[in-house]
Amino acid sequence: MTEAILLVGGRGTRLRPLTVHTPKPMVPAAGVPFLTHQLARARAAGVEHIVLATSYLAEVFEPYFGDGSSLGLHIEYVTEDEPLGTGGAIRNVASRLHSGPDDPVLIFNGDILTGLDIPALVATHETTGADVSLHLTRVEDPRAFGLVPTDATGRVTAFLEKPQTPEEIVTDQINAGAYVFRRSVIDTIPEGRPVSVERETFPELLATGAHLQGMVDSTYWLDLGTPQAFVRGSADLVLGRAPSPAVPGRCGDRLVLPTAIVAPDAKLTGGTVVGEGARIGEGARITGSTVLAGAVVEPGAVVTDSFVGVGARIGERTVLTGTVIGDGAVVGPDNELREGVRVWCGARIPSGAVRFSSDQ
């Protein structure tokens, strides 16, 4: 297996305002665009040629990654004029593949952080003679996911979308968003219209007797679809809990990129990232958070499990917990923002304007 398709066309609406100016796969995680981690892991597994299926803010990708040579890859870009869904996107880039009809092609969703053993998935695909092999993972509460039951040999028996009742939960195995396709199977996907690989392609293949094989891999797995998950994923990369050869530094409690300035008595823990040119003031405490390039966290501020966008400013003594601050936003001193708050790009919150507790 030397080829892969990465599906990076989603609009990332659940991540807004992180994705107002930046496509989801290009939002920084552990100091580099998240896509960098996926590309590096694919290269480490032996992939040489990758086609990026782009759509939303497609113009951002190529200027950053170029032809992929800096990562030891050959990268091509295919942009959808209209969103085509996961299956449609795969079919749309098929002409760029060089593989023979029976060769395996790796396919990744662009928002999954995983420790998947890619060579093991490919080996499973080849030894079972499958048409498509799926990475499956187990979760405690599968109601938000598509269930994928398998028989004793690992062969997929059904695809069950988001069960709502206890009777519908027949397995804890879910589709984890990474696949190996037999090259010829990609050509059977309808061309030129939206297709969901999860809701249309896989069930139809199953109904026509195709061999779909599941491989359960219960290493690290996280869907980065929400801001809270994205912040956690970045921290886990810095802490070394999630594996990636692309983290620009040693794993540990903090990752401070060059040109960032951190006051000597500021405390950074829990996998915190401080981007290029950012400034962290005296006595600030930042835990498990991402502070992007050029942002400022003023003295005495406390930032926990939060995301501070490019060029944003957090005022003195302000407390952020589980919040997202968009690019260029300003949160004045003595504010208190808690779980789920999203401050939009360029917004301004005056001093002491928002609190969840008394001002004493």
XYZ file of C-alpha atoms in Angstrom:
360
model
C 0.000 0.000 0.000
C 1.587 3.251 -1.143
C -1.419 5.484 -1.818
C -3.928 7.261 0.386
C -6.866 9.648 0.145
C -7.469 12.181 2.931
C -10.946 13.655 3.159
C -10.398 17.270 4.207
C -13.343 19.092 2.617
C -15.652 19.512 5.615
C -16.778 22.965 6.729
C -16.106 22.255 10.401
C -19.288 23.985 11.524
C -19.217 22.330 14.962
C -15.768 23.856 15.536
C -16.674 27.455 14.796
C -15.246 30.027 15.435
C -12.011 28.004 15.063
C -12.931 27.357 11.432
C -14.112 30.820 10.408
C -10.773 31.604 8.755
C -9.180 28.155 8.762
C -10.364 24.785 7.401
C -10.707 22.188 10.141
C -7.657 20.072 9.170
C -5.472 23.201 9.233
C -6.398 24.273 12.773
C -3.199 23.894 14.823
C -2.870 20.904 17.156
C 0.338 20.558 19.166
C 1.962 23.390 17.262
C 1.265 22.359 13.652
C -1.855 22.042 11.475
C -3.717 18.909 12.525
C -3.395 17.496 9.010
C 0.384 17.390 9.495
C -0.011 14.643 12.086
C -2.137 12.531 9.734
C 0.279 12.991 6.839
C 3.261 12.090 9.008
C 1.609 8.938 10.350
C 0.625 7.847 6.842
C 4.207 8.382 5.652
C 5.537 6.376 8.611
C 3.247 3.507 7.520
C 4.758 3.453 4.041
C 2.405 5.732 2.115
C 4.167 7.720 -0.606
C 1.353 9.328 -2.636
C -1.552 11.173 -1.007
C -4.505 12.880 -2.657
C -6.220 15.543 -0.566
C -9.952 15.843 -1.295
C -10.580 19.517 -0.513
C -13.589 21.831 -0.611
C -14.006 24.468 2.138
C -11.186 27.059 2.025
C -9.381 24.735 -0.390
C -6.862 27.430 -1.305
C -5.192 27.150 2.115
C -3.744 23.645 1.775
C -1.324 23.757 -1.155
C 0.576 26.909 -0.131
C 1.366 25.221 3.194
C 2.204 21.658 2.139
C 3.261 22.222 -1.487
C 4.083 18.988 -3.283
C 4.643 17.213 0.047
C 8.364 16.672 -0.495
C 9.239 18.209 2.886
C 7.318 15.314 4.470
C 8.733 12.707 2.098
C 5.418 12.523 0.225
C 3.928 13.313 -3.160
C 0.746 15.283 -2.451
C -1.934 16.157 -4.998
C -5.009 18.333 -4.452
C -8.507 17.879 -5.867
C -11.149 20.515 -5.064
C -14.885 19.823 -5.151
C -16.975 22.516 -6.806
C -19.933 21.410 -4.674
C -19.725 19.303 -1.479
C -19.925 15.626 -2.439
C -19.977 13.860 0.934
C -17.470 11.236 1.981
C -18.204 8.729 -0.776
C -18.525 11.365 -3.484
C -15.200 12.885 -2.438
C -13.464 9.505 -2.666
C -14.884 8.908 -6.160
C -14.006 12.443 -7.236
C -10.259 11.898 -6.732
C -10.103 8.359 -8.183
C -8.495 9.508 -11.435
C -5.411 10.675 -9.518
C -4.660 7.208 -8.133
C -1.964 5.044 -9.711
C -2.840 1.746 -8.002
C -3.930 -1.355 -9.891
C -7.508 -2.711 -9.544
C -6.684 -5.067 -6.665
C -4.255 -2.787 -4.834
C -5.159 -1.383 -1.392
C -5.829 2.337 -0.974
C -5.854 3.892 2.514
C -8.599 6.439 3.242
C -8.687 8.755 6.268
C -11.316 11.169 7.546
C -9.633 14.510 8.163
C -10.867 15.018 11.731
C -9.830 11.821 13.522
C -6.851 11.660 15.866
C -5.863 8.037 16.235
C -3.090 5.675 17.198
C -4.331 3.143 14.634
C -1.817 0.490 13.575
C -2.083 1.253 9.857
C 0.095 -1.673 8.672
C -2.088 -4.045 10.730
C -5.236 -2.734 9.000
C -3.617 -3.244 5.603
C -2.460 -6.725 6.588
C -5.994 -7.600 7.725
C -7.316 -6.371 4.389
C -4.881 -8.475 2.402
C -5.057 -11.686 4.426
C -8.877 -11.729 4.442
C -9.227 -10.782 0.787
C -11.694 -8.044 1.708
C -13.139 -5.501 -0.683
C -13.127 -2.868 2.055
C -11.595 -3.053 5.516
C -12.695 -0.709 8.289
C -10.984 0.441 11.441
C -13.426 -0.126 14.295
C -13.066 1.087 17.840
C -15.092 0.452 20.990
C -16.815 3.236 22.924
C -18.741 3.273 26.188
C -21.720 5.192 24.776
C -22.223 4.425 21.078
C -25.464 6.379 20.637
C -23.755 9.229 18.783
C -22.034 6.920 16.323
C -22.754 4.412 13.591
C -22.555 0.852 14.952
C -20.710 -1.839 13.009
C -21.424 -5.373 14.277
C -19.174 -8.184 13.026
C -19.227 -11.979 13.126
C -16.663 -14.207 14.843
C -14.207 -13.750 11.957
C -14.474 -9.950 11.983
C -16.609 -9.786 8.858
C -19.063 -6.878 8.946
C -22.703 -7.972 9.186
C -24.555 -4.640 9.277
C -24.326 -0.862 9.520
C -26.614 0.677 12.138
C -26.884 4.457 12.246
C -26.942 6.148 15.671
C -29.119 3.865 17.836
C -31.587 5.583 20.153
C -32.995 2.736 22.272
C -31.194 0.091 24.366
C -32.557 -2.619 22.059
C -30.821 -1.024 19.077
C -27.401 -1.081 20.762
C -26.220 -4.510 19.624
C -22.488 -3.748 19.793
C -20.072 -1.182 21.165
C -18.046 -1.221 17.922
C -18.185 1.953 15.847
C -16.835 3.110 12.513
C -13.593 4.895 13.415
C -13.123 6.735 10.124
C -10.184 4.921 8.491
C -10.545 2.400 5.673
C -8.625 0.328 3.170
C -10.437 0.032 -0.176
C -9.677 -2.359 -2.986
C -8.910 0.142 -5.752
C -11.590 -1.251 -8.085
C -14.303 -0.726 -5.443
C -13.763 3.044 -5.553
C -14.876 3.049 -9.196
C -18.258 1.577 -8.235
C -19.184 4.718 -6.243
C -21.573 6.949 -8.267
C -19.793 9.902 -9.833
C -20.747 13.554 -9.809
C -23.264 13.601 -6.951
C -23.155 13.614 -3.137
C -22.639 10.143 -1.670
C -22.224 9.140 1.989
C -19.825 6.243 2.273
C -21.291 5.440 5.691
C -24.998 5.599 4.785
C -24.965 4.563 1.133
C -21.725 2.959 -0.090
C -21.062 0.525 2.737
C -24.673 -0.711 3.159
C -25.021 -1.194 -0.613
C -21.747 -3.118 -0.828
C -22.941 -5.332 2.011
C -26.295 -5.897 0.329
C -24.597 -7.034 -2.903
C -22.420 -9.587 -1.108
C -19.143 -7.679 -0.986
C -16.663 -8.627 1.718
C -16.349 -5.858 4.315
C -13.901 -6.669 7.078
C -13.682 -4.955 10.452
C -10.523 -4.642 12.508
C -10.975 -3.543 16.104
C -8.061 -1.396 17.234
C -8.602 0.088 20.676
C -5.554 2.325 20.788
C -5.999 6.082 21.150
C -8.985 7.452 19.165
C -10.687 10.839 19.292
C -13.158 12.569 16.981
C -12.020 16.202 16.887
C -15.422 17.519 15.845
C -15.984 19.850 18.817
C -13.761 22.590 20.279
C -13.479 20.711 23.580
C -12.326 17.565 21.765
C -9.868 19.533 19.642
C -8.271 21.159 22.683
C -8.030 17.775 24.376
C -6.498 16.171 21.283
C -3.819 18.837 21.053
C -2.970 18.424 24.734
C -2.826 14.631 24.368
C -0.363 14.993 21.479
C 1.884 17.220 23.608
C 1.621 14.872 26.592
C 2.481 11.878 24.391
C -0.833 10.119 24.962
C -1.653 10.356 21.258
C 1.200 9.231 18.988
C 2.546 11.461 16.213
C 5.986 11.894 14.661
C 5.061 15.484 13.759
C 4.998 17.096 17.222
C 7.637 19.877 16.951
C 9.412 19.182 20.217
C 9.686 16.740 23.068
C 6.524 15.451 24.690
C 5.789 16.862 28.120
C 3.619 19.260 30.089
C 4.088 22.149 27.676
C 5.119 23.026 24.150
C 6.385 26.575 23.659
C 7.176 27.420 20.047
C 10.096 29.670 19.037
C 9.618 33.447 19.440
C 6.916 32.973 22.086
C 7.610 34.847 25.316
C 6.578 33.285 28.625
C 7.065 35.101 31.938
C 9.383 33.164 34.290
C 6.686 32.745 36.941
C 3.893 31.753 34.537
C 2.800 28.132 34.938
C 2.055 26.016 31.860
C 0.845 22.453 32.411
C -1.365 19.668 31.046
C -0.104 19.690 27.467
C -0.462 23.438 26.931
C 0.746 24.869 23.612
C 1.982 28.440 23.174
C 2.292 29.487 19.527
C 4.840 31.591 17.678
C 5.037 35.162 18.893
C 2.490 34.689 21.674
C 3.085 36.326 25.061
C 2.197 34.920 28.468
C 2.262 37.418 31.329
C 3.487 37.221 34.904
C 1.654 34.830 37.180
C -0.600 33.487 34.421
C -1.681 29.847 34.809
C -2.523 27.867 31.692
C -3.594 24.211 31.820
C -4.377 21.873 28.917
C -4.944 24.781 26.547
C -3.846 26.088 23.158
C -2.700 29.692 22.737
C -2.151 30.417 19.049
C 0.361 32.672 17.300
C 0.501 36.294 18.377
C -2.051 35.903 21.160
C -1.527 37.616 24.521
C -2.469 36.253 27.936
C -2.007 39.073 30.411
C -0.683 38.799 33.984
C -2.725 36.784 36.461
C -5.080 35.256 33.894
C -6.124 31.620 34.407
C -6.827 29.572 31.268
C -7.997 25.943 31.531
C -8.960 23.526 28.717
C -9.470 26.446 26.358
C -8.474 27.621 22.891
C -7.181 31.156 22.330
C -7.128 32.154 18.646
C -4.534 33.947 16.560
C -3.847 37.469 17.835
C -6.485 37.300 20.578
C -5.951 39.012 23.917
C -6.978 37.766 27.369
C -7.036 40.476 30.008
C -5.485 40.493 33.462
C -7.086 38.185 36.049
C -9.617 36.887 33.518
C -10.587 33.230 34.002
C -11.340 30.960 31.033
C -12.559 27.391 31.552
C -13.543 25.217 28.589
C -13.977 28.202 26.264
C -13.003 29.157 22.717
C -11.739 32.645 21.898
C -11.779 33.435 18.175
C -8.970 35.039 16.186
C -8.399 38.685 17.084
C -10.970 38.728 19.890
C -10.308 40.744 23.037
C -11.530 39.640 26.450
C -10.972 42.445 28.909
C -9.641 42.102 32.464
C -11.627 40.490 35.291
C -14.012 38.442 33.146
C -15.010 34.876 33.929
C -16.020 32.643 31.007
C -16.973 29.021 31.578
C -17.720 25.783 29.737
C -19.136 26.074 26.263
C -18.683 29.820 25.763
C -17.482 30.757 22.267
C -16.269 34.297 21.651
C -16.392 35.115 17.950
C -13.477 36.373 15.890
C -12.811 40.071 16.431
C -15.341 40.424 19.257
C -14.557 42.622 22.263
C -15.708 41.960 25.826
C -15.211 44.936 28.154
C -13.515 44.706 31.524
C -15.583 42.815 34.118
C -18.522 42.383 31.747
C -19.152 38.629 32.095
C -18.966 36.654 35.329
C -20.350 33.420 36.776
C -19.613 34.381 40.352
C -19.627 37.410 42.594
C -17.003 40.080 41.996
C -15.725 39.765 45.546
